[in-house]
PDB file of C-alpha atoms in Angstrom:
ATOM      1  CA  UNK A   1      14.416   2.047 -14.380  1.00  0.00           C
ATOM      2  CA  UNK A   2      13.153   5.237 -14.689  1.00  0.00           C
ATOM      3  CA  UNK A   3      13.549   8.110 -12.060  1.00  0.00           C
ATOM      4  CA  UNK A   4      11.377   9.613  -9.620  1.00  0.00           C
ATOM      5  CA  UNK A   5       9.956  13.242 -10.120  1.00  0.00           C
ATOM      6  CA  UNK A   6      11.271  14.272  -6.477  1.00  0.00           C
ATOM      7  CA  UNK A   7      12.169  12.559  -3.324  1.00  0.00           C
ATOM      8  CA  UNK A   8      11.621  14.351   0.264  1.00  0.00           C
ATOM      9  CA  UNK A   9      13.112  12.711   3.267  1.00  0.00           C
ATOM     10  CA  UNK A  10      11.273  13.625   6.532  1.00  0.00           C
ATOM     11  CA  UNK A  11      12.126  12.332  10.188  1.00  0.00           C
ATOM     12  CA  UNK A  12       8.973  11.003  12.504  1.00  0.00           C
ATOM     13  CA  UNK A  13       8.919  11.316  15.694  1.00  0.00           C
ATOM     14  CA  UNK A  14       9.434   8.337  17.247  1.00  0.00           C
ATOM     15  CA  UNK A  15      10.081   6.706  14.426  1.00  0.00           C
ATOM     16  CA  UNK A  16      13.833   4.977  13.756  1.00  0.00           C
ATOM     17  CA  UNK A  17      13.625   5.541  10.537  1.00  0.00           C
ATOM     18  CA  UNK A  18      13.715   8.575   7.966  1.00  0.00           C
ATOM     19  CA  UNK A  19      10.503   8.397   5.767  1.00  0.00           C
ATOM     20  CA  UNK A  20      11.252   9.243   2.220  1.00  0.00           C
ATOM     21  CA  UNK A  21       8.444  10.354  -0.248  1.00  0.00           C
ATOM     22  CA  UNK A  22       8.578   9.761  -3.926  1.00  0.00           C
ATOM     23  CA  UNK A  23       6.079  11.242  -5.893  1.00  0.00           C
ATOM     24  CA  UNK A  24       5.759   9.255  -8.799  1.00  0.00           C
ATOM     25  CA  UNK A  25       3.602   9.989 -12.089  1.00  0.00           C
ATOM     26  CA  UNK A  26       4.459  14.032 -12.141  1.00  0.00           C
ATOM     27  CA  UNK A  27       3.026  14.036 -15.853  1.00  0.00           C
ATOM     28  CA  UNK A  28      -0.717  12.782 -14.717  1.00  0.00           C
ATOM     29  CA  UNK A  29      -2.136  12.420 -10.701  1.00  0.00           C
ATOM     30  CA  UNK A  30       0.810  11.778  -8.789  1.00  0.00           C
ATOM     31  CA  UNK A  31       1.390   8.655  -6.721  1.00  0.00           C
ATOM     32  CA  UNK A  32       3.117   8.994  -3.408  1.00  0.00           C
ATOM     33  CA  UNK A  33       5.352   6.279  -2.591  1.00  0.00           C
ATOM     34  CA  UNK A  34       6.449   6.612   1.114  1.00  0.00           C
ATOM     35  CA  UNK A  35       9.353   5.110   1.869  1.00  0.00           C
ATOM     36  CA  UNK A  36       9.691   3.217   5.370  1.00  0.00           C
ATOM     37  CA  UNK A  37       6.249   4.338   6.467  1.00  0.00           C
ATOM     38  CA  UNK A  38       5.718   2.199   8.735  1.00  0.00           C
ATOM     39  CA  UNK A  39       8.275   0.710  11.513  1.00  0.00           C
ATOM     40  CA  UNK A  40       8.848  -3.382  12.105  1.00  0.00           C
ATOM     41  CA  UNK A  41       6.598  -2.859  15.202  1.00  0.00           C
ATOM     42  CA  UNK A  42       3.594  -1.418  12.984  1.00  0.00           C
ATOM     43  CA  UNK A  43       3.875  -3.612  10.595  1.00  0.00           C
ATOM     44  CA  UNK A  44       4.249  -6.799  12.963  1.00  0.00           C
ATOM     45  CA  UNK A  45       0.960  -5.381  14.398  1.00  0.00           C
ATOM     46  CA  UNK A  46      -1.348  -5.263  10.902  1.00  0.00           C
ATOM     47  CA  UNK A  47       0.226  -8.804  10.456  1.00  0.00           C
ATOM     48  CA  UNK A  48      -1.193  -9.888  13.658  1.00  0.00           C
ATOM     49  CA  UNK A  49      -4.661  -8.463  12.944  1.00  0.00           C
ATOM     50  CA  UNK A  50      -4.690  -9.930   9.747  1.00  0.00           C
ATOM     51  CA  UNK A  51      -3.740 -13.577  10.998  1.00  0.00           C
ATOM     52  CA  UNK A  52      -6.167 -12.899  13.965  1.00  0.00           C
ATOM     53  CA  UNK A  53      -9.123 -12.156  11.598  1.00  0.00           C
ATOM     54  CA  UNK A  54      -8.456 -14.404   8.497  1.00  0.00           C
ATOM     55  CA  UNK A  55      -9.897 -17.826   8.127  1.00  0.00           C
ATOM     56  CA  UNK A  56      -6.671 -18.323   6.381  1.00  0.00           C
ATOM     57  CA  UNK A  57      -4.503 -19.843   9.143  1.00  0.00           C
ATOM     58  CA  UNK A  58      -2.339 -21.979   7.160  1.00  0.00           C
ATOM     59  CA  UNK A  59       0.447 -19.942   5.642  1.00  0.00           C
ATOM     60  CA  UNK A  60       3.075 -22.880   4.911  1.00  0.00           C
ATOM     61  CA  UNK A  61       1.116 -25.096   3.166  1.00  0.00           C
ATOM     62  CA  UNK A  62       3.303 -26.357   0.157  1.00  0.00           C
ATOM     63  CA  UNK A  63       3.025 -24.649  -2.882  1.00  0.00           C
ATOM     64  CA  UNK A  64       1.978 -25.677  -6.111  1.00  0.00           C
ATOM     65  CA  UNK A  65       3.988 -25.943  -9.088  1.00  0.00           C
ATOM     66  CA  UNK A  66       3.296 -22.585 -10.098  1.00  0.00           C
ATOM     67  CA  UNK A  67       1.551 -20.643  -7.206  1.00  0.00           C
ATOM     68  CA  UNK A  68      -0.785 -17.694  -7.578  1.00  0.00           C
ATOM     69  CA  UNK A  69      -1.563 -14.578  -5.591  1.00  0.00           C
ATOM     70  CA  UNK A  70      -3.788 -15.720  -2.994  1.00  0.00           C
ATOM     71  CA  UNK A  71      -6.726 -13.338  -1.686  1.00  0.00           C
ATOM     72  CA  UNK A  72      -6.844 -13.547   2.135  1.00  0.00           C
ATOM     73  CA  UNK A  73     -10.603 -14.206   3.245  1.00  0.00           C
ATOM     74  CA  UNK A  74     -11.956 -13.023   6.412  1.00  0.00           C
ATOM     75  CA  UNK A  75     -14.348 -14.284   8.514  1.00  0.00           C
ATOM     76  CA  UNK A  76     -17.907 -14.158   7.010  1.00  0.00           C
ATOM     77  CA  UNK A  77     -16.303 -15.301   3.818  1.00  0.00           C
ATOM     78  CA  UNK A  78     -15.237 -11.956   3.085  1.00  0.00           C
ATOM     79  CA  UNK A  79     -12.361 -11.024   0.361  1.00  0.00           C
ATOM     80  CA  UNK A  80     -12.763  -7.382   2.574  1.00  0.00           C
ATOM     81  CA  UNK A  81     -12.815  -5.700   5.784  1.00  0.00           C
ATOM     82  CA  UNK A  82     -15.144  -2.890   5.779  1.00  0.00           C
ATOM     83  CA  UNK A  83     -15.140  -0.154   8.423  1.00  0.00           C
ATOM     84  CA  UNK A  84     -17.209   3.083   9.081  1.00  0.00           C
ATOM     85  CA  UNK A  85     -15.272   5.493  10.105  1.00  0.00           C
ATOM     86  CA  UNK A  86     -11.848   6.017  10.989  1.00  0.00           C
ATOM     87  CA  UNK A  87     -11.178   3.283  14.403  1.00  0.00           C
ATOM     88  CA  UNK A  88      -9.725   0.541  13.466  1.00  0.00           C
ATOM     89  CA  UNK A  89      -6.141  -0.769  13.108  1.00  0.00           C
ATOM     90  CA  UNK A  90      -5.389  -0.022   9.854  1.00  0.00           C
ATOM     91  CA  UNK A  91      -6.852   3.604   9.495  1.00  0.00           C
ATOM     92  CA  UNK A  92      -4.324   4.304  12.789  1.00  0.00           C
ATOM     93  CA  UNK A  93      -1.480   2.608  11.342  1.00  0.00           C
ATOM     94  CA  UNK A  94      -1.346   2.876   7.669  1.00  0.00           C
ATOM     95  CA  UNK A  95      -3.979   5.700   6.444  1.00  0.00           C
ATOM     96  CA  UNK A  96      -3.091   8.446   9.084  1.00  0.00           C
ATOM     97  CA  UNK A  97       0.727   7.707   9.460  1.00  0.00           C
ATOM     98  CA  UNK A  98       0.788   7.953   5.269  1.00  0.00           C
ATOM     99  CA  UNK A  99      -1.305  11.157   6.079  1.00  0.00           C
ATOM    100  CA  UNK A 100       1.296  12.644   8.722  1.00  0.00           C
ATOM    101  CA  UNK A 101       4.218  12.000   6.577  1.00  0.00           C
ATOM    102  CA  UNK A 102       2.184  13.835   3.613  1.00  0.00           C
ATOM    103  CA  UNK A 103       1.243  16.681   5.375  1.00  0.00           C
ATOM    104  CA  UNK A 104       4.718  17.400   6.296  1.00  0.00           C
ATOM    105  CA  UNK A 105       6.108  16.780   2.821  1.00  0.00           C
ATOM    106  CA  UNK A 106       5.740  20.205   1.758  1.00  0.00           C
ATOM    107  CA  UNK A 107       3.216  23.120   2.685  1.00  0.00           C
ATOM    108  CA  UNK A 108       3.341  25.325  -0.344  1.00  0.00           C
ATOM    109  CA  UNK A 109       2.178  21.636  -2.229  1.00  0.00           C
ATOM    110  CA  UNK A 110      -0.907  22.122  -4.398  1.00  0.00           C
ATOM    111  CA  UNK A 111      -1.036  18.441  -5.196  1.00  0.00           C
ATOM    112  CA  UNK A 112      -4.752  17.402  -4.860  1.00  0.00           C
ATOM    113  CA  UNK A 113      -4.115  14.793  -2.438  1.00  0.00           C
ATOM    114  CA  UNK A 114      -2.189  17.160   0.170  1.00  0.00           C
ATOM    115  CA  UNK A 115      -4.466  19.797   0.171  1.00  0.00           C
ATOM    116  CA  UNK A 116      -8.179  17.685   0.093  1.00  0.00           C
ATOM    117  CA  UNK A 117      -7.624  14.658   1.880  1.00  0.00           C
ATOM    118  CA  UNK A 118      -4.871  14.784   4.417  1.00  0.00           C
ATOM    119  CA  UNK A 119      -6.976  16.682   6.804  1.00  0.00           C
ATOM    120  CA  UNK A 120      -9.794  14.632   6.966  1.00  0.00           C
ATOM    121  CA  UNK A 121     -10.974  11.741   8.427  1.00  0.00           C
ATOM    122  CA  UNK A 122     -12.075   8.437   6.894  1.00  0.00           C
ATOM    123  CA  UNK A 123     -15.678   7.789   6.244  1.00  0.00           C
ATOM    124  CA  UNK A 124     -15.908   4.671   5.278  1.00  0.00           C
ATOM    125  CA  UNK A 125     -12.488   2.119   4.254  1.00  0.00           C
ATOM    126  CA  UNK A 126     -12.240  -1.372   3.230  1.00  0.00           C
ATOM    127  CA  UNK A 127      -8.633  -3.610   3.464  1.00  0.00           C
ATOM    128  CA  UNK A 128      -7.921  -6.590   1.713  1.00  0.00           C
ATOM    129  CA  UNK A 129      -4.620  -8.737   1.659  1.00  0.00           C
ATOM    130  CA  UNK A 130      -3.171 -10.134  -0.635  1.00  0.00           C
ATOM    131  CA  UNK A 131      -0.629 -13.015  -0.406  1.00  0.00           C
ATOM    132  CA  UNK A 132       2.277 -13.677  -2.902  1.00  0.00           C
ATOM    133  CA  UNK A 133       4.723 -16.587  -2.918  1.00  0.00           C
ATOM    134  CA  UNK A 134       8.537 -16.137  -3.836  1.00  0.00           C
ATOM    135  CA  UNK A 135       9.815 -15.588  -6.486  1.00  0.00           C
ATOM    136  CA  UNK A 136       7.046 -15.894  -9.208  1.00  0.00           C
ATOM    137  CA  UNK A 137       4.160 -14.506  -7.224  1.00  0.00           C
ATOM    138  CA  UNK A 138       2.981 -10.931  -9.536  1.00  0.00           C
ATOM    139  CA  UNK A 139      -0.470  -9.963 -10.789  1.00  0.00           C
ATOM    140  CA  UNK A 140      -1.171  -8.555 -13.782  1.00  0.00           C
ATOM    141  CA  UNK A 141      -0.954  -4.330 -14.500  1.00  0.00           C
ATOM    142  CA  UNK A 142      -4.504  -3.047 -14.078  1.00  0.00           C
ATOM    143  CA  UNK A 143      -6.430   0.176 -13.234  1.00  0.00           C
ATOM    144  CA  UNK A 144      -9.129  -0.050 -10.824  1.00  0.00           C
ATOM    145  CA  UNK A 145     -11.824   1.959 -12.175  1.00  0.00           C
ATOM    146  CA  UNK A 146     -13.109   3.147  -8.685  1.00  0.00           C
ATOM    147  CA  UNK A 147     -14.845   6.223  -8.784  1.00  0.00           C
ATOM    148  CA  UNK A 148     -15.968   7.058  -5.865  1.00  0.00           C
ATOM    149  CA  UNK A 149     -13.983   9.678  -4.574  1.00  0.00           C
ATOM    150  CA  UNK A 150     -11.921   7.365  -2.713  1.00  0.00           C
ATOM    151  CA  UNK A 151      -7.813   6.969  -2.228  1.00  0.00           C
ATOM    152  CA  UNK A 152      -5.727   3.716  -2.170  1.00  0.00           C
ATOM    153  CA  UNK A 153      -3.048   3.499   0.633  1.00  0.00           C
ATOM    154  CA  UNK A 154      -1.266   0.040  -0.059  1.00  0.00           C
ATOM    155  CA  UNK A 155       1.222  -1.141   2.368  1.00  0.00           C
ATOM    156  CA  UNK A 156       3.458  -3.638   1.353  1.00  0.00           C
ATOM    157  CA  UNK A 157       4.496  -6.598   4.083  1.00  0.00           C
ATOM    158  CA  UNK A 158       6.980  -9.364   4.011  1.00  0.00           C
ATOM    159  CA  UNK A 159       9.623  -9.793   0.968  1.00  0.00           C
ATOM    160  CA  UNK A 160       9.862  -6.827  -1.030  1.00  0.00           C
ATOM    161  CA  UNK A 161       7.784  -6.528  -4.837  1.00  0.00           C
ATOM    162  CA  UNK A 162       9.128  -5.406  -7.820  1.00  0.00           C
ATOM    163  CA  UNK A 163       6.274  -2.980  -8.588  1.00  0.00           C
ATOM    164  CA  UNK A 164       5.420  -1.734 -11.498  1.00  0.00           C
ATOM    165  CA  UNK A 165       3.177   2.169 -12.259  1.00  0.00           C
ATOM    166  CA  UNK A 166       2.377   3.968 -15.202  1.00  0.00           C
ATOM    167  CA  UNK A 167       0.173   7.166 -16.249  1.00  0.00           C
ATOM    168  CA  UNK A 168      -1.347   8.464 -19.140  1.00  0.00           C
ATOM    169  CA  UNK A 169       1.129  10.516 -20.052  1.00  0.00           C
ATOM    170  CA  UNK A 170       4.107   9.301 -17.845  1.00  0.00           C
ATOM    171  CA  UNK A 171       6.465   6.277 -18.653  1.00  0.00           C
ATOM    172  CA  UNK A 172       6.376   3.302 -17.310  1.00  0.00           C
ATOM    173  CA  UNK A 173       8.397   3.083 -13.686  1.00  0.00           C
ATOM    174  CA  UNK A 174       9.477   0.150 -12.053  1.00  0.00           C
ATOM    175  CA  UNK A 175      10.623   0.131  -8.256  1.00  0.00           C
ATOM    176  CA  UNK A 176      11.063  -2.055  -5.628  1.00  0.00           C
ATOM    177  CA  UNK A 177       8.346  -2.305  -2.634  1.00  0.00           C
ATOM    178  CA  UNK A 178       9.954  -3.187   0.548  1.00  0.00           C
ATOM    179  CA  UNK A 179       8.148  -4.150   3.482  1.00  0.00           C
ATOM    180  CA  UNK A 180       6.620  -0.995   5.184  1.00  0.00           C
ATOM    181  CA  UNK A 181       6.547   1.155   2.377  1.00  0.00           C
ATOM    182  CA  UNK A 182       2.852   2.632   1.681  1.00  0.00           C
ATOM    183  CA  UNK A 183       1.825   3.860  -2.083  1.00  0.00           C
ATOM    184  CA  UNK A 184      -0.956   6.613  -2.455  1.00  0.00           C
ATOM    185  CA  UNK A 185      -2.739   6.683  -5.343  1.00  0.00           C
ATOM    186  CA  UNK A 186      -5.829   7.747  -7.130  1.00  0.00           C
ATOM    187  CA  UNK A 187      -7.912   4.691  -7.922  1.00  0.00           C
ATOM    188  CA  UNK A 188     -10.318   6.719 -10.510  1.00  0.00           C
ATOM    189  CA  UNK A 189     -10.596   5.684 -14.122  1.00  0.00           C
ATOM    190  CA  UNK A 190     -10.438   9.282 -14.771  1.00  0.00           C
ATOM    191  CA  UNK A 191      -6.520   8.989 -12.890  1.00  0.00           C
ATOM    192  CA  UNK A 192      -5.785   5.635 -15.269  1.00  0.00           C
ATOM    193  CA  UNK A 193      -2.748   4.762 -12.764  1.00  0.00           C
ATOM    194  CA  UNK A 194      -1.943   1.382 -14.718  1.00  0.00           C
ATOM    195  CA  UNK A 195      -0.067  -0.472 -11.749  1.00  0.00           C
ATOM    196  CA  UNK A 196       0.944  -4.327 -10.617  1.00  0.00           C
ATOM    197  CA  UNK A 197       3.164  -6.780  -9.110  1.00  0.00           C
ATOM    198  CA  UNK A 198       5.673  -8.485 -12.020  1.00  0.00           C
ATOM    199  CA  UNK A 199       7.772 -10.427  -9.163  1.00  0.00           C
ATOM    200  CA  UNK A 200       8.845 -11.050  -5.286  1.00  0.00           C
ATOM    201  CA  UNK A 201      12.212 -10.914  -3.828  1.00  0.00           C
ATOM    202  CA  UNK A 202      12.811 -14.117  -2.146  1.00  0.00           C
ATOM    203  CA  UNK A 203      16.046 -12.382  -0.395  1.00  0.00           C
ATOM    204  CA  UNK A 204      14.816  -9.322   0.603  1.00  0.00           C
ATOM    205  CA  UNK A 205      12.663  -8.347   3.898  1.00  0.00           C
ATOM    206  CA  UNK A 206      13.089  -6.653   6.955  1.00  0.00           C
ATOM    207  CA  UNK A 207      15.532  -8.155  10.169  1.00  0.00           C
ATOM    208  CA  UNK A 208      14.278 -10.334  12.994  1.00  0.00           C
ATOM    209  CA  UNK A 209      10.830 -10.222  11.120  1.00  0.00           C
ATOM    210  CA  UNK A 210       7.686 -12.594  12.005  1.00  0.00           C
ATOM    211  CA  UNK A 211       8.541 -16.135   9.737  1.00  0.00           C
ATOM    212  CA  UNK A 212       6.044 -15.642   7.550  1.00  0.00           C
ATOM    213  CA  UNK A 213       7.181 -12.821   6.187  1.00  0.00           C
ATOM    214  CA  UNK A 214      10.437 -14.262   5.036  1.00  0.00           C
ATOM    215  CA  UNK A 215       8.223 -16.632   2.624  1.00  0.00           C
ATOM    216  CA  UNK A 216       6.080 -13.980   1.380  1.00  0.00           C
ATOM    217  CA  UNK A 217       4.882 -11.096   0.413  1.00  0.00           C
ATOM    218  CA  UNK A 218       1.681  -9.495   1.206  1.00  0.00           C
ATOM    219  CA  UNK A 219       0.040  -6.675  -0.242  1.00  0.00           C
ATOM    220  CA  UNK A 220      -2.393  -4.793   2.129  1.00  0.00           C
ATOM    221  CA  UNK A 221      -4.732  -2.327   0.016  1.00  0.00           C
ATOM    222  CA  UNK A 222      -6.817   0.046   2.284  1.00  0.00           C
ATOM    223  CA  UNK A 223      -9.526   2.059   0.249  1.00  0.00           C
ATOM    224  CA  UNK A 224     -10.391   5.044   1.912  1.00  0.00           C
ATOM    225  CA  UNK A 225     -13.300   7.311   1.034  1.00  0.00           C
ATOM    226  CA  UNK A 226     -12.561  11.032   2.615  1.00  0.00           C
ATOM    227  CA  UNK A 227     -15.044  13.075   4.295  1.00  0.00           C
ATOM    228  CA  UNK A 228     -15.340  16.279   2.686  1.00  0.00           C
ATOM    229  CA  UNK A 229     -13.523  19.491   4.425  1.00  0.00           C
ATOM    230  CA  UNK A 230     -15.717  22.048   5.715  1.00  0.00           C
ATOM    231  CA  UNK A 231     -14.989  25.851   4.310  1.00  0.00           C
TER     232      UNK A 231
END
C-alpha cells in the first residue's frame, strides 16, 4: 500500500474520538480522507434517515449467488435526495462536520478546498446510498466527470471498504474505509480522481452498531455545490 502525503490528527469537541486527516493525491487535487469523522451516534442517525426515507425496507433479504452493489431508492423512485440549501440531515452531519475538521487542519493551507469552500454554505446537494454485501460487494474504479463546481463528501457506514484512489500523476493508493470516515474529493473531469470499491470487510465495523451494519456496507455520497464567497 502506498503512503499518505501527511496525516493531521485534530480533537473535536465533543467528540470521543481524535479525527485524523489524510490528504491523499499530493501530486494532482488532493483528496481528504478524514478519519473517524463522524461518531457511532452520527452515523446511527444518517442510517435512520436513510431507512426512514428509502422504499428499500428489506435489508436481509438473501443474497444471490453473487450479489451486486445495490442503489438505495427513495421515495418518488428516486436513486437521489436533492436539497436546496444547507438544512437537512446530512449537510449538518457529514458536509459541515468534514468542513470543521478541515478548517482546523491547518491555517497557513493553500489547498483549494480549505480556502474556497469550507466557509461557505451549501447551495444545492444531492445524497445517494449505496449498499454493498460482504465480502465481494466493490464497484468498478471510475471518475465522475461532474463539472459543476461541486465537491463529493462520501461517508462510509457499516463494514469497512477496501478503497481504492488514484490521480493523474499520483500512484495508485489503496486504504481501508471504516465506518464514519468521510473522503473529500474533487469530482471534476478536469481533477480525474480515478476511485472505487474492490472489496468489504465482513469482520470489520464499529461496536454495539445497528444490525445492519454488521452485514453491510453502505456508501453515502453527498454532492455539494458551494456558494461562492463574497470579497
Amino acid at each position: 500500500l502506498k503512503g499518505f502525503a501527511q496525516t493531521h490528527k485534530i480533537v473535536m469537541p465533543g467528540v470521543g474520538t481524535t479525527a485524523a486527516i489524510e490528504v491523499l493525491l499530493e501530486d494532482d487535487r488532493p483528496c481528504y480522507l478524514i478519519r473517524n469523522c463522524l461518531s457511532l451516534s452520527e452515523q446511527t442517525s444518517i442510517y435512520q434517515d436513510i431507512s426512514c426515507r428509502s422504499k428499500d425496507t428489506d435489508n436481509r433479504s438473501k443474497p444471490c449467488m453473487h450479489p451486486t452493489p445495490k442503489t438505495i431508492i427513495f421515495d418518488g423512485n428516486q436513486s437521489t435526495l436533492k436539497f436546496s440549501g444547507g438544512d437537512n440531515i446530512y449537510n449538518t452531519l457529514i458536509v459541515q462536520t468534514a468542513n470543521d475538521v478541515l478548517k482546523k487542519e491547518s491555517p497557513q493551507k493553500s489547498h483549494q478546498f480549505l480556502t474556497s469552500a469550507c466557509s461557505t454554505e451549501p447551495t444545492t446537494m444531492s445524497a445517494g446510498v449505496i449498499r454493498y454485501h460482504v465480502p465481494n460487494g466493490n464497484f468498478p474504479e471510475h471518475i465522475d466527470h461532474c463539472n459543476d463546481n461541486s465537491w463529493v463528501y462520501l461517508l462510509s457506514l457499516g463494514c469497512s471498504a477496501n478503497f481504492v484512489v488514484k490521480g493523474p500523476n499520483s500512484e495508485k493508493q489503496l486504504f481501508r474505509f471504516n465506518s464514519g470516515d468521510v473522503l473529500v474529493f474533487d469530482p471534476s473531469s478536469d481533477a480525474a480522481i480515478l476511485h472505487g470499491v474492490t472489496s468489504i470487510n465482513g469482520d470489520d465495523f464499529p461496536l454495539d452498531c445497528p444490525e445492519d451494519f454488521q452485514q453491510f456496507r453502505f456508501g453515502v455520497q453527498c454532492r455539494v455545490k458551494m456558494q461562492r464567497q463574497r470579497t
